[in-house]
Short mmCIF file of C-alpha atoms in Angstrom, two decimals:
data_model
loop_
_atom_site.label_atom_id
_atom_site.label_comp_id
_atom_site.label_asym_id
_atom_site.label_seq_id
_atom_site.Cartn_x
_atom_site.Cartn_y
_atom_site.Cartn_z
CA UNK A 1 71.85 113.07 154.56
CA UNK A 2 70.08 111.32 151.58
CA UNK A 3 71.09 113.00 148.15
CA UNK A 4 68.70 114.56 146.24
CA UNK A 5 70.96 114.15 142.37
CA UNK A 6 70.00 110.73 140.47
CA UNK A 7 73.55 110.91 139.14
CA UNK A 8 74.96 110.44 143.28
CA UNK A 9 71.95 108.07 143.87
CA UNK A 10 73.50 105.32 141.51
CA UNK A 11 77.22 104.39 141.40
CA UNK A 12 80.13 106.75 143.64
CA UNK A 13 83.46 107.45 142.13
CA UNK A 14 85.48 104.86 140.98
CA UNK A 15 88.27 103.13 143.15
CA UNK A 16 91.34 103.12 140.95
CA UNK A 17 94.39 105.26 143.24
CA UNK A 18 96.96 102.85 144.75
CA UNK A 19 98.88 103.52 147.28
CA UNK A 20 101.84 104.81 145.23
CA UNK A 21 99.53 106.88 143.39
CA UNK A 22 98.35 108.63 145.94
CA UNK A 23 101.67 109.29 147.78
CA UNK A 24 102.58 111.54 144.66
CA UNK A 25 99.49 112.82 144.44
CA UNK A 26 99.86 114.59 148.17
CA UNK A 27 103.72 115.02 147.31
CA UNK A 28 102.95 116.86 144.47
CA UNK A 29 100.21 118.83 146.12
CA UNK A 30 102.75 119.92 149.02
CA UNK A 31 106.06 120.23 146.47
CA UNK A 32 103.99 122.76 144.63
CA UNK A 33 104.59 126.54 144.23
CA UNK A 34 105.08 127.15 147.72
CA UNK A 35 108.79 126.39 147.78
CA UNK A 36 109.66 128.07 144.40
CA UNK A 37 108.50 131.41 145.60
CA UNK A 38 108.59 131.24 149.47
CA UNK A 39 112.26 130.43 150.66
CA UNK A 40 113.04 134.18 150.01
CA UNK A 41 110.21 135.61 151.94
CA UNK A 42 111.11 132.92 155.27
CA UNK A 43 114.74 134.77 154.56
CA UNK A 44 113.17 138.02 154.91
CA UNK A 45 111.21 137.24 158.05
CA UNK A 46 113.25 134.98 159.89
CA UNK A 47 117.12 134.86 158.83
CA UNK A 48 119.39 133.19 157.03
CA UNK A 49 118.35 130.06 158.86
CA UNK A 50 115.89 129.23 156.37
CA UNK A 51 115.69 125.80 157.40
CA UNK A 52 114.83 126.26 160.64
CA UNK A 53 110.95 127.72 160.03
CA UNK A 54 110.48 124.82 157.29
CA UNK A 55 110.83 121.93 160.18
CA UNK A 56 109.22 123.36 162.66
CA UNK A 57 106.16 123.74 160.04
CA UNK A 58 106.61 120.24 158.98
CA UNK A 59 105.84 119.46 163.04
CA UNK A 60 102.82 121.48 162.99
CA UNK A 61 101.54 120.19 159.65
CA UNK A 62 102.38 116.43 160.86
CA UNK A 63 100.06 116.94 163.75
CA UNK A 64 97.04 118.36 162.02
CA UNK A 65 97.54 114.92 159.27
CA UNK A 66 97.36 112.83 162.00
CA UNK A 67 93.88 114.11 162.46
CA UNK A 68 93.14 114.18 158.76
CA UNK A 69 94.54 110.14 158.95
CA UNK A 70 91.92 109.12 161.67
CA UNK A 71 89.06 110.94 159.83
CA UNK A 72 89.76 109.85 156.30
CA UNK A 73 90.28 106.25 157.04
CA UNK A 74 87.01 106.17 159.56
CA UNK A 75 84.83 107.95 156.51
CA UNK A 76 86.41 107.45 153.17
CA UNK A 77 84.50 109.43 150.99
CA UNK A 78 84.63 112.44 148.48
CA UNK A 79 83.85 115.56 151.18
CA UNK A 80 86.70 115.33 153.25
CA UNK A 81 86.65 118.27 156.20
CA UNK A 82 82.92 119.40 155.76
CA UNK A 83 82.33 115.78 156.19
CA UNK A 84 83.72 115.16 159.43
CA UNK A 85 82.80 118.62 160.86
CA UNK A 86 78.93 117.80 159.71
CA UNK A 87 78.90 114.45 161.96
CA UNK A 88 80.82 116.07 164.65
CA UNK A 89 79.22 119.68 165.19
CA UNK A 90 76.13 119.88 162.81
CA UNK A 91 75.26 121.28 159.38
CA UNK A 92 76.62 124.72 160.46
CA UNK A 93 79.94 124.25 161.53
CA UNK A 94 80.14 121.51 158.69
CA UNK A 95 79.24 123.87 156.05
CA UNK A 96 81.63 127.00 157.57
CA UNK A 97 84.41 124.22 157.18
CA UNK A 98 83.28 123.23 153.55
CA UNK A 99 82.87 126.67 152.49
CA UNK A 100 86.19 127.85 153.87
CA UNK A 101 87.90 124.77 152.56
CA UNK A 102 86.56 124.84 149.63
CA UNK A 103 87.27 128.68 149.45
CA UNK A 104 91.03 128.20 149.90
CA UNK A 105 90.99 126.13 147.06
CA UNK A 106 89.43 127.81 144.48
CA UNK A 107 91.84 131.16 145.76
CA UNK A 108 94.78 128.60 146.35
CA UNK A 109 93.74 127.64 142.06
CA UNK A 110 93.42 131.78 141.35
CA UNK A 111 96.95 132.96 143.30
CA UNK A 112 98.71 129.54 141.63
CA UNK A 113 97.28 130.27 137.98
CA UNK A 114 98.75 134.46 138.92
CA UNK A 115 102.39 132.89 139.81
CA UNK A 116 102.49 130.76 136.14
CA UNK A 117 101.40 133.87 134.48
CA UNK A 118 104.47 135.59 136.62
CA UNK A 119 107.86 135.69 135.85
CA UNK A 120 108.97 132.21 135.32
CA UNK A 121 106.94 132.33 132.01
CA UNK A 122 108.18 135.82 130.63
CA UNK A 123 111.35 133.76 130.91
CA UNK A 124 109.94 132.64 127.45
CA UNK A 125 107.40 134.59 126.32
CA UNK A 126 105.73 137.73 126.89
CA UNK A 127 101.94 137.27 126.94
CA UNK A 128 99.10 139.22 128.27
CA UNK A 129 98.13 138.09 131.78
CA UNK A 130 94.58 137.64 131.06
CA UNK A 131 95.00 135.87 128.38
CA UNK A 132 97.29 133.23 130.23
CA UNK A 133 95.33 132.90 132.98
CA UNK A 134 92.01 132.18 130.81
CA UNK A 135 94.20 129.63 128.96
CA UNK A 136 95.70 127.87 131.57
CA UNK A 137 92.08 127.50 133.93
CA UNK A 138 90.78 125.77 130.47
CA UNK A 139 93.31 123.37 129.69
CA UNK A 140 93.30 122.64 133.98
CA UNK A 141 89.68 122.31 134.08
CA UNK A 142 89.76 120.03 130.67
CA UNK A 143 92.16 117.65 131.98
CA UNK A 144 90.20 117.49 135.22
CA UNK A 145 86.91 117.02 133.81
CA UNK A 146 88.72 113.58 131.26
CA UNK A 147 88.72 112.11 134.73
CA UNK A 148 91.18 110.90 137.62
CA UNK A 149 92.77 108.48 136.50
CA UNK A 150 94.69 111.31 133.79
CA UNK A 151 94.54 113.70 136.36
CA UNK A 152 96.64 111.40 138.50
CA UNK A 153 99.17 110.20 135.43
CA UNK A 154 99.90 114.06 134.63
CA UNK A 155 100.62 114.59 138.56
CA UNK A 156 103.34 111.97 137.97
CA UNK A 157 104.87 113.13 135.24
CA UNK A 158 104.72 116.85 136.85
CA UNK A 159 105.38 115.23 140.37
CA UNK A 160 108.75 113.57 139.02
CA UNK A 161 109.86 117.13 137.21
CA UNK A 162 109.14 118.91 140.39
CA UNK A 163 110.83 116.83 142.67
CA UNK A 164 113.64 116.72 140.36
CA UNK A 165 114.23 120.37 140.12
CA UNK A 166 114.63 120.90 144.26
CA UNK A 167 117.03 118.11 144.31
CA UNK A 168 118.75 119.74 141.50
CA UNK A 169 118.58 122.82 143.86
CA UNK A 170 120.14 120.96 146.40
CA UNK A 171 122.96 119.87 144.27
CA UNK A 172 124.10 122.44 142.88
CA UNK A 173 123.92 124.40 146.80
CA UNK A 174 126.35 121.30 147.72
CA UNK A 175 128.61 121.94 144.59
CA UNK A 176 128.95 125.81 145.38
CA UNK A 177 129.62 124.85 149.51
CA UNK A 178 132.25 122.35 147.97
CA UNK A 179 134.02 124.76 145.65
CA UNK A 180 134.27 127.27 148.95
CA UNK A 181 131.71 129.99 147.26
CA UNK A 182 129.23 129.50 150.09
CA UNK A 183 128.49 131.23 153.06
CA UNK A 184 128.06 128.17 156.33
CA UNK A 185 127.64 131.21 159.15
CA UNK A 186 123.76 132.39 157.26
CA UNK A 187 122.60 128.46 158.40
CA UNK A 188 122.92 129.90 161.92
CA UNK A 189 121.48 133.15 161.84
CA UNK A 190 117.81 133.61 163.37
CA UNK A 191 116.33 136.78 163.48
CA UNK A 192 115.83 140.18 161.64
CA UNK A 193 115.90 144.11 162.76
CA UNK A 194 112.03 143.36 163.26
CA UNK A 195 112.14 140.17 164.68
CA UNK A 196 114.17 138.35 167.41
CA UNK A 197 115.40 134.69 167.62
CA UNK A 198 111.93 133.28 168.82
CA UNK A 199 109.52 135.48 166.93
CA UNK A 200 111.35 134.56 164.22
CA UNK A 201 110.90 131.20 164.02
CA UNK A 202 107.35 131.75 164.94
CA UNK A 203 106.85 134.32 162.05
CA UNK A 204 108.30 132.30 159.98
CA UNK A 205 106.61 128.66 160.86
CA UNK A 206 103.45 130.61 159.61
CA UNK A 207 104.84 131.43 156.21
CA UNK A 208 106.90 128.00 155.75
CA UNK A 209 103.27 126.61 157.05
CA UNK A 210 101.95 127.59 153.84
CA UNK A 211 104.13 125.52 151.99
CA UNK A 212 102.67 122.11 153.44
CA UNK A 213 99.60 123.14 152.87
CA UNK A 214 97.95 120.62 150.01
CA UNK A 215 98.11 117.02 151.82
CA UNK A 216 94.47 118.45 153.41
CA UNK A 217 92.86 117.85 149.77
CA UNK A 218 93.89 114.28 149.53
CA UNK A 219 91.39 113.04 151.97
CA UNK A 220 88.61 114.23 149.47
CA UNK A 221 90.55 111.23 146.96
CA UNK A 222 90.26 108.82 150.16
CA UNK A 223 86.74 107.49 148.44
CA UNK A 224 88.93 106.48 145.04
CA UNK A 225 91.51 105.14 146.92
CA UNK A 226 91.77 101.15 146.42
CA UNK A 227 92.11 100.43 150.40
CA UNK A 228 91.78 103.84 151.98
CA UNK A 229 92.91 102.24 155.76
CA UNK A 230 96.18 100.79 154.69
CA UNK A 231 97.29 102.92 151.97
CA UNK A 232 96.30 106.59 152.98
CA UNK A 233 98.07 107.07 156.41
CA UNK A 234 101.43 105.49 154.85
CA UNK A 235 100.68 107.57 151.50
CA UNK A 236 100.15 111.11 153.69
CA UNK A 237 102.99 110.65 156.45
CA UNK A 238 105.01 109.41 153.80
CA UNK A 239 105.23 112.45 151.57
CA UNK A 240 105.07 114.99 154.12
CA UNK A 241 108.34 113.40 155.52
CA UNK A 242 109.85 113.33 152.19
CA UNK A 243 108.70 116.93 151.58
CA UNK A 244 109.93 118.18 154.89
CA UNK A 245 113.22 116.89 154.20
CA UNK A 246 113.48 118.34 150.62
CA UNK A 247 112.71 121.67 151.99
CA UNK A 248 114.68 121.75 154.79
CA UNK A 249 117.87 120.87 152.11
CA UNK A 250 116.42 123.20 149.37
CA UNK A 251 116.59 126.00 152.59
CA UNK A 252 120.29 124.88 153.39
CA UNK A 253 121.19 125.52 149.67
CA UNK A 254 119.20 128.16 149.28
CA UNK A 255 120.83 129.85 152.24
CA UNK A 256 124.08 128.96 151.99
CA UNK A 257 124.33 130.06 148.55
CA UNK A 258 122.52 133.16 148.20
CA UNK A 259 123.11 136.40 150.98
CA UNK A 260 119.95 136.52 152.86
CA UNK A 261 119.11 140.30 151.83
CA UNK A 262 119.10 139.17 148.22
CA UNK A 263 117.55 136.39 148.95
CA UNK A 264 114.61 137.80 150.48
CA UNK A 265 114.23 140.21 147.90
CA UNK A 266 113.81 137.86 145.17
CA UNK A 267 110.87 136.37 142.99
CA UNK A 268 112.47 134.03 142.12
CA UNK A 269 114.40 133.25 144.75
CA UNK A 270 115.36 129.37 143.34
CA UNK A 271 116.20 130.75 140.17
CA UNK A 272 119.47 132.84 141.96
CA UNK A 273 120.93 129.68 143.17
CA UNK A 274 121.02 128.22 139.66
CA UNK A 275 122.39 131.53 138.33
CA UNK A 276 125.23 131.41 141.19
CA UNK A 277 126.13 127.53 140.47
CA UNK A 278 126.66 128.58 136.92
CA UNK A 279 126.25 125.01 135.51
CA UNK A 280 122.46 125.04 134.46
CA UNK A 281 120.93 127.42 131.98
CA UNK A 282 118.19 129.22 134.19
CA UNK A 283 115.79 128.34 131.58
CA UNK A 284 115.82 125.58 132.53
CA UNK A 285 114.60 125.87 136.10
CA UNK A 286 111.94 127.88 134.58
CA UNK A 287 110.67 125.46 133.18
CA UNK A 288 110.54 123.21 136.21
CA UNK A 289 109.63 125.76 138.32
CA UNK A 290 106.25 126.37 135.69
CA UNK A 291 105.86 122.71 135.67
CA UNK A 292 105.57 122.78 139.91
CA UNK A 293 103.14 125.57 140.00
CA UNK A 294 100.81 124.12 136.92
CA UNK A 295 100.73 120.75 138.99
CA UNK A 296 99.79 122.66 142.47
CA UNK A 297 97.01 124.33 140.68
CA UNK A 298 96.11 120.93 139.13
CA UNK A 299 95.55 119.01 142.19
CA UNK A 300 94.00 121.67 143.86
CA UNK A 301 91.76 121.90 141.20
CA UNK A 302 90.51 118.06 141.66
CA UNK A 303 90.12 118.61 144.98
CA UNK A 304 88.29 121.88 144.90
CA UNK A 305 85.42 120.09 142.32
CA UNK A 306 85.58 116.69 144.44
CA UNK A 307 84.45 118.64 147.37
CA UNK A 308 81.97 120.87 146.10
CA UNK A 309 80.29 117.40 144.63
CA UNK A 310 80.48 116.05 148.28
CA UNK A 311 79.10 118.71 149.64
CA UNK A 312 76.21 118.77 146.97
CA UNK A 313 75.87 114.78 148.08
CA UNK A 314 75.52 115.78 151.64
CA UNK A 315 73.00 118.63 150.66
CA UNK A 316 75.11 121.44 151.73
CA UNK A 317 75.10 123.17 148.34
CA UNK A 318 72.86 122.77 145.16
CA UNK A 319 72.12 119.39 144.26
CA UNK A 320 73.18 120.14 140.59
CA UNK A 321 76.88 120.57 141.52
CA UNK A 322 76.71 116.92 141.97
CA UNK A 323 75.75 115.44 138.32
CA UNK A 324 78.34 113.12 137.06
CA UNK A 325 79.55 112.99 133.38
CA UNK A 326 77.63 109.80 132.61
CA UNK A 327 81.22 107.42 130.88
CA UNK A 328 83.71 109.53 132.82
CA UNK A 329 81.99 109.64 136.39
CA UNK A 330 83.71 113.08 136.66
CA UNK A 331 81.80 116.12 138.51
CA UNK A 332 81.69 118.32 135.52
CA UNK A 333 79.33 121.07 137.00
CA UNK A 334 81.50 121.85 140.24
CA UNK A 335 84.82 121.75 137.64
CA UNK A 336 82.73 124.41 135.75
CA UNK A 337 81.49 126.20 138.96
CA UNK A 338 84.97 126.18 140.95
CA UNK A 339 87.08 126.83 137.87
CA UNK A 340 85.04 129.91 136.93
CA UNK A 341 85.39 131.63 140.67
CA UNK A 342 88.90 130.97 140.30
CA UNK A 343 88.81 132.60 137.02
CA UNK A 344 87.22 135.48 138.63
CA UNK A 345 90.12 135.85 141.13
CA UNK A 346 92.89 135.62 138.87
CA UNK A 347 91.45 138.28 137.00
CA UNK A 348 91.25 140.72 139.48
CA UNK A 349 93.22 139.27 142.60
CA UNK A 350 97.01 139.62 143.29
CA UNK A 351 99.25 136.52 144.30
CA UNK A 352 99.80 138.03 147.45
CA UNK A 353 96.43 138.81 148.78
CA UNK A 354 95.26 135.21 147.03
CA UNK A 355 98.18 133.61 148.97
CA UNK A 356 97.57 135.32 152.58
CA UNK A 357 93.92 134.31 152.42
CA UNK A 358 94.55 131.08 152.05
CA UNK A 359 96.60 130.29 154.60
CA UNK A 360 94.07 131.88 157.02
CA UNK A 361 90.85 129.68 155.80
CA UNK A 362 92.75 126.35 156.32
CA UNK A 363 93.93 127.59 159.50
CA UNK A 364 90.04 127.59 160.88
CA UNK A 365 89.15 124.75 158.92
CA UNK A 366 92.26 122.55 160.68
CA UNK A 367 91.01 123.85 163.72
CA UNK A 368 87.32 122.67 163.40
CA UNK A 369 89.06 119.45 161.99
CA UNK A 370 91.12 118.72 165.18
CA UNK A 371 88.47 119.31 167.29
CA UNK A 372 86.22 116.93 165.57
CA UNK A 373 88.43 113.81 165.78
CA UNK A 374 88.04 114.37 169.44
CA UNK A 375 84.19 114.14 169.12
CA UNK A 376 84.00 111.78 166.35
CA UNK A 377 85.37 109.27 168.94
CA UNK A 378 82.14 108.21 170.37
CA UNK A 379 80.63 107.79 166.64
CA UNK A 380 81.72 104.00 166.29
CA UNK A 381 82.03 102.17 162.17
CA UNK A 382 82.16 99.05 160.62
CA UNK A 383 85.59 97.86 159.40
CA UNK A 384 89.28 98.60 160.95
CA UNK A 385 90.85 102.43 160.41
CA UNK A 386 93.62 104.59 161.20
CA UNK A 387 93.56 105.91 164.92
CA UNK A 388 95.80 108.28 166.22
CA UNK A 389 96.95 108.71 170.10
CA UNK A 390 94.58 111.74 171.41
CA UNK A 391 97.33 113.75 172.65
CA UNK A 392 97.81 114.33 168.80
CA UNK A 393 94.80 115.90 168.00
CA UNK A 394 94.52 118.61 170.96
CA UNK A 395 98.57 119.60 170.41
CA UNK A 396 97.19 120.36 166.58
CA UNK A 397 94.31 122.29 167.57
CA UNK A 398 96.47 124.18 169.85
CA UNK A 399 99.29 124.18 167.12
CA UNK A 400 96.69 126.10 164.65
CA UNK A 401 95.36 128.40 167.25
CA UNK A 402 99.04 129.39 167.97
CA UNK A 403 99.74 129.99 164.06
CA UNK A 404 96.75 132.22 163.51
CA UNK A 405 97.76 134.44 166.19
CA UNK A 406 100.62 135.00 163.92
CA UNK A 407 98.54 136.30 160.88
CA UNK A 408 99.13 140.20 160.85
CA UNK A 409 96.14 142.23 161.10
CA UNK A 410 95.72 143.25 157.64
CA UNK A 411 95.19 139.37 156.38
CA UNK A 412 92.96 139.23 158.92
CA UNK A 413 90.84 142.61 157.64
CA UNK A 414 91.26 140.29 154.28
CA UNK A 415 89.83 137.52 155.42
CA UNK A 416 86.94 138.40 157.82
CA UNK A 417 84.85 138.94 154.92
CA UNK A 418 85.27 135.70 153.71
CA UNK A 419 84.43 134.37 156.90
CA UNK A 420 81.38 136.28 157.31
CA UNK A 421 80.02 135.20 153.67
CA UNK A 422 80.93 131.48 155.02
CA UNK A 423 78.61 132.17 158.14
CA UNK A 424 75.96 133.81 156.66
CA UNK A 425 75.66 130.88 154.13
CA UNK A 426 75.99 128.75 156.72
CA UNK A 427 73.06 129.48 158.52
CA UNK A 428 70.93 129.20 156.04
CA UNK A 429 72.41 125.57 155.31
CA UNK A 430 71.73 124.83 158.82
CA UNK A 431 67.96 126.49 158.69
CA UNK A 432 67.37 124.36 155.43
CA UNK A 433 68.41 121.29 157.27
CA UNK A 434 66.45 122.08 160.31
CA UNK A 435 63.57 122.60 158.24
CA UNK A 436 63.40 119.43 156.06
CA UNK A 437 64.09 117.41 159.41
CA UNK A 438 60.86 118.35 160.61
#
């Protein structure tokens, strides 16, 4: 569909993310908050073998990238899911896709911006909520709106700190099982008074899920990428190995070190292995663990504004969303836009709720995305890309189906409404369309 912005009619986003660039760029999107806060809550639902949910989520999340691979390599440009969902199935199902997408971000920014307000900061200061939370959206939406290119150096800096503080995690859970203060038998124990073995690892896969969620939004980076067909599949399978393997240690330790009942009663959950080892001032992982959850709500920031400018470009939303900062080339209306919704959510939202919602909107919108790779087949381009075996693509749609039948009830009373917004505005994106076609 033909843009109707002058700024999208001239030049697209710049092409300066290499390969390595981007690989901590999704690294640093998945190594975000999830793991700081979640390894507790797996405990709680599915054992002391923490480590067990976290790989069989890594499975499931490999899957659904392979899809994202094909698709962002075949059409590299700013958009990402609605994209591929408009060729495959229409303006409808593209735009319930792009709204729910892009929904899950701006709550993913909101429930991310609630956890740095949260007890890792009144580790150092006691500030009103509020006020954090308006501070923190402006300094993320000013560093997103300077452009890319500082976006990206910040998420390598933050990327490096992050990464740093779960293998400190992991050492220091080797130095307590090597000083005999550790407890092996917990690595082996699956299943709660509410769940058995199986359910377990089931109930768990779908919170654990949640922590690999953030290598969706690099695809909507594929357009700035340097050479999108070599360096995105390598960049996305990459860190999602290296993250599955960091978790699935950071679990061990985690397990190991901590009994599971206080371990799944914990905020902080991290934080009590540090406090255990005795060797690091937990101040210190504070200050890590703030740095992880600023950089989550950083990248998911970008990628929230990138796609509500591709969706502008592809005439799903208001054309205005797509006007580009004439020297930066940054979309500084959808940073506004996206930013102040998140604002909004912060404000009156709870981490929880945020969190749960989340989950459930990129479950649908991997769904659509899985099916579409499938359909997309026929649609033939110019120029090599990524292809994935088609077995792949149906075991992730199935995959996705399976994990939303494991949302409880109440996230789905939660998230229906959302939904329902997403397919009431989607019908009148699709009635639009129909109309200007004719």
């Amino acid at each position: 569909m033909p843009s109707t912005s002058t700024e999208t009619q001239g030049r697209g986003l710049r092409r300066t993310v290499t390969t390595t660039g981007l690989f901590l760029f999704i690294l640093g999107d998945v190594l975000g908050a999830g793991v700081y806060v979640l390894a507790g809550k797996i405990a709680g639902i599915a054992g002391g073998a923490v480590w067990v949910p976290l790989v069989v989520a890594l499975a499931l999340a490999l899957l659904t990238a392979g899809s994202y691979a094909e698709l962002a390599t075949k059409y590299p440009r700013a958009g990402g899911s609605s994209h591929y969902t408009t060729r495959a199935f229409g303006p409808f199902v593209g735009f319930l896709v792009g709204f729910c997408m892009l929904s899950a971000g701006i709550v993913s920014v909101g429930a991310l911006t609630l956890g740095f307000a949260g007890d890792y900061l009144t580790e150092f200061v006691s500030l009103p909520a509020a006020l954090v939370v308006i501070i923190f959206l402006g300094l993320l939406a000013a560093l997103n709106a300077r452009g890319i290119t500082e976006s990206m150096s910040a998420n390598r800096v933050a990327t490096i700190i992050e990464v740093s503080g779960l293998l400190l995690i992991i050492v220091l859970g080797a130095i307590v099982i090597a000083r005999g203060d550790a407890d092996l038998s917990r690595l082996t124990e699956l299943g709660t008074d509410e769940n058995g073995p199986i359910a377990a690892v089931f109930a768990g896969s779908v919170l654990a899920f949640y922590s690999y969620v953030g290598f969706e939004t690099s695809v909507n980076i594929a357009e700035e990428t340097k050479d999108p067909t070599r360096s995105y599949p390598r960049a996305l399978f990459g860190a999602l190995i290296v993250a599955g393997v960091v978790y699935a240690l950071v679990g061990v330790a985690a397990s190991a070190v901590v009994p599971t009942a206080d371990l799944a009663e914990s905020t902080g959950p991290l934080l009590q292995v540090v406090t255990t080892a005795g060797i690091i001032p937990p101040v210190v992982f504070s200050l890590i663990a703030l740095v992880a959850v600023a950089n989550g709500a950083l990248l998911t920031g970008i990628m929230s504004s990138r796609l509500a400018y591709g969706m502008a470009r592809d005439g799903l939303l208001p054309a205005w969303l797509g006007r580009l900062l004439p020297r930066r080339r940054t979309p500084w209306v959808a940073i506004i836009v996206t930013t102040g919704l998140s604002l909004a959510l912060a404000l009156t939202g709870t981490l929880e709720i945020l969190a749960s919602t989340m989950v459930l909107l990129l479950l649908v919108v991997f769904i659509a995305v899985n099916a579409a790779v499938l359909v997309l087949r026929r649609d033939t381009v110019q120029g090599r890309h990524f292809r994935v075996p088609s077995f792949l693509p149906v075991a992730g749609l199935i995959s996705c189906i399976g994990l939303a039948t494991q949302v409880e009830g109440e996230v789905w009373r939660l998230g229906l409404p959302f939904l329902a917004v997403a397919a009431v505005l989607a019908g009148i994106a699709a009635w639009r369309h129909h109309r200007n076609a004719t």
